[in-house]
Short mmCIF file of C-alpha atoms in Angstrom, two decimals:
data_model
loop_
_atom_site.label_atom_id
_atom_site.label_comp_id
_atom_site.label_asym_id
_atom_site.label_seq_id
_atom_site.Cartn_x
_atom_site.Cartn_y
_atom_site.Cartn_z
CA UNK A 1 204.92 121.09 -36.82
CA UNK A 2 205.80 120.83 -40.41
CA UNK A 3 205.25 123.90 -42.07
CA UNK A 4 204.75 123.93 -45.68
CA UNK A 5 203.53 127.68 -46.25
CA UNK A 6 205.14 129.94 -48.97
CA UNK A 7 206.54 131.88 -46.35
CA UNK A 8 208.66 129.26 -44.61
CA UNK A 9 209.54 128.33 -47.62
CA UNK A 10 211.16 131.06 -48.81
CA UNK A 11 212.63 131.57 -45.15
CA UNK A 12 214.25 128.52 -45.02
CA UNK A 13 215.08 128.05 -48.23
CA UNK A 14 213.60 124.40 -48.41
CA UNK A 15 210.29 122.47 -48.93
CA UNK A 16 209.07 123.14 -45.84
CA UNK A 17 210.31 123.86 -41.54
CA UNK A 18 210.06 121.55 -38.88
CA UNK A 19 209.72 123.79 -35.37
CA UNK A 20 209.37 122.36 -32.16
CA UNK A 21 207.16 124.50 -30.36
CA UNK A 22 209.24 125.03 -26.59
CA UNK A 23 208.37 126.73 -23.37
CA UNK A 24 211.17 130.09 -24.06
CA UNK A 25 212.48 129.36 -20.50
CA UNK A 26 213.47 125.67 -21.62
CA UNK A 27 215.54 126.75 -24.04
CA UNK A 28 218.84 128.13 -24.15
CA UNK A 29 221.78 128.99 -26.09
CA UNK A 30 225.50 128.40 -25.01
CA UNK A 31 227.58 131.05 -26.60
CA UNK A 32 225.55 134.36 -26.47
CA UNK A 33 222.45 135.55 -26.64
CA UNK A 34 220.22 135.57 -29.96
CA UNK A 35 219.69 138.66 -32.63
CA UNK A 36 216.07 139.07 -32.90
CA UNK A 37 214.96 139.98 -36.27
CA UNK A 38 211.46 141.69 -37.10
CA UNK A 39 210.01 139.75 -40.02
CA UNK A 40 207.28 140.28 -42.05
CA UNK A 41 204.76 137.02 -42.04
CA UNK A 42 201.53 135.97 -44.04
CA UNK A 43 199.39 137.37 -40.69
CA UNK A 44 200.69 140.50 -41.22
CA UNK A 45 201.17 140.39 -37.58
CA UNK A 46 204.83 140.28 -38.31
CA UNK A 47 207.88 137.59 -36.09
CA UNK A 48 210.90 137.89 -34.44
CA UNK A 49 212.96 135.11 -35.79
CA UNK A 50 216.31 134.64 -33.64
CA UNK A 51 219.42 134.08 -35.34
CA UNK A 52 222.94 132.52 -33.55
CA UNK A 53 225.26 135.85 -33.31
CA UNK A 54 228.39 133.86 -34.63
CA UNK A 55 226.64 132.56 -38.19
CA UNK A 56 223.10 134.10 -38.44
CA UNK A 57 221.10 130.72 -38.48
CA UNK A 58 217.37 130.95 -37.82
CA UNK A 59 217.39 128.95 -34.14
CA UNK A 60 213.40 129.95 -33.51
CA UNK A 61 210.62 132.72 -34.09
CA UNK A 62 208.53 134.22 -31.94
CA UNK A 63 204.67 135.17 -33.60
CA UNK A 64 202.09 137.64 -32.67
CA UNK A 65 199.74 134.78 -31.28
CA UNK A 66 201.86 133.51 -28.71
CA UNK A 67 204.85 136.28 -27.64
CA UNK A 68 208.16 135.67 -26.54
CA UNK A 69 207.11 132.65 -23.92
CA UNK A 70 207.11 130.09 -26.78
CA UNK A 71 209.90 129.35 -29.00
CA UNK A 72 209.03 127.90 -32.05
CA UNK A 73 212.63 126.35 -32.40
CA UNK A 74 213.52 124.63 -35.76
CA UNK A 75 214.10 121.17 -35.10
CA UNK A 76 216.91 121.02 -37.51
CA UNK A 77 219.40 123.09 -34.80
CA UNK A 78 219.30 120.80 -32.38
CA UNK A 79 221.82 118.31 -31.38
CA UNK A 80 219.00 115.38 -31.87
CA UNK A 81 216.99 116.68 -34.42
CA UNK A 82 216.33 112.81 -35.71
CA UNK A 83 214.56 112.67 -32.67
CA UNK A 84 211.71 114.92 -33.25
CA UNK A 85 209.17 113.50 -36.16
CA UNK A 86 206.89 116.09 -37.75
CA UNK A 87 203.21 115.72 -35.35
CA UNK A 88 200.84 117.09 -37.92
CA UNK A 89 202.47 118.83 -41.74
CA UNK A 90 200.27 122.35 -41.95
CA UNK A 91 199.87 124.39 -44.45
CA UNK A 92 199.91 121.53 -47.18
CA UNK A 93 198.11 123.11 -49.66
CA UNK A 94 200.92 124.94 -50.73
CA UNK A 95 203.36 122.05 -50.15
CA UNK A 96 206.02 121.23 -52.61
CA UNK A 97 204.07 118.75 -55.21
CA UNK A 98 206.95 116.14 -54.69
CA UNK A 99 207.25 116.04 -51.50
CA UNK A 100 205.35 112.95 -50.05
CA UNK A 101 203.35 113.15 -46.93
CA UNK A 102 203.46 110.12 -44.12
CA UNK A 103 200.75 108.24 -43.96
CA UNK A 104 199.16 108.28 -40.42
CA UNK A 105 200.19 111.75 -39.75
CA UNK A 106 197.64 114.62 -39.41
CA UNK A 107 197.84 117.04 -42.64
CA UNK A 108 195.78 119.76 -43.17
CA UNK A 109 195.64 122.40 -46.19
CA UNK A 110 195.87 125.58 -43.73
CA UNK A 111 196.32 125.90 -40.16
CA UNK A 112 195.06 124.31 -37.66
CA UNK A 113 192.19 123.74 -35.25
CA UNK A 114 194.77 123.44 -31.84
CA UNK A 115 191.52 121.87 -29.31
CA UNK A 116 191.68 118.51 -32.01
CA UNK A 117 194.94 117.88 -33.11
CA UNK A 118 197.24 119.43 -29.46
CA UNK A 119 197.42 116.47 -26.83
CA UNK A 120 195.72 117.45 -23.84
CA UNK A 121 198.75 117.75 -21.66
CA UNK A 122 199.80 120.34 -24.36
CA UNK A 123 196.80 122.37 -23.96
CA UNK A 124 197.23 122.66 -20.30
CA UNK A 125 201.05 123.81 -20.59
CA UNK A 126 199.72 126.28 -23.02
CA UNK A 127 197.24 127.52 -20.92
CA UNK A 128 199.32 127.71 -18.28
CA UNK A 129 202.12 129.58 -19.91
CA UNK A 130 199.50 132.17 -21.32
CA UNK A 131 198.09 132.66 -18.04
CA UNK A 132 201.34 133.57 -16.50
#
């Protein structure tokens, strides 16, 4: 996901946050375990955004709709972060006016209806992570 929302925004301090949305027990951390912060968000249903315990960079959040079992990592903390191309920019009707959106990429002004734009194999890993 890019995220172009007012709120990650002023989180990140940029245009906009890529996060790579990762099964929690895929994902780890050499060097210590995470601070959790409790964050206020647009929902009002509040995230946990974990920060590295050596320099306090956001590393992924946590939101209301899915818990702790997904990590919404951002992309730009990982060792291959070239790797991972925006799937669909969200949230665009708040975007930056300069900043230009790919052509051929899904972009919608809000969120997101997940049944049309999530690969089906996505959809069943959700499902199955929710379920369990």
């Amino acid at each position: 996901h890019c995220c172009h929302c007012r709120w990650c925004q002023r989180e990140s301090g940029s245009a906009f946050v890529i996060n790579a949305l990762i099964e929690a027990d895929r994902v780890s951390l050499p060097g210590g375990d995470p601070v959790l912060v409790d964050t206020p968000s647009a929902s009002g249903q509040r995230q946990k955004i974990a920060r590295c315990p050596h320099c306090w960079v956001a590393l992924w959040s946590h939101y209301a709709g899915s818990g702790p079992r997904v990590r919404f990592v951002r992309a730009g903390t990982l060792d291959n972060p070239d790797l991972l191309r925006p799937d669909i920019h969200i949230f665009t009707a708040s975007r930056q006016p300069w900043v230009l959106l790919p052509p051929g990429t899904p972009a919608v002004p809000e969120y997101y209806d997940r049944e049309r734009f999530w690969p089906a194999e996505s959809l069943v890993r959700r499902a199955a992570l929710l379920a369990g």
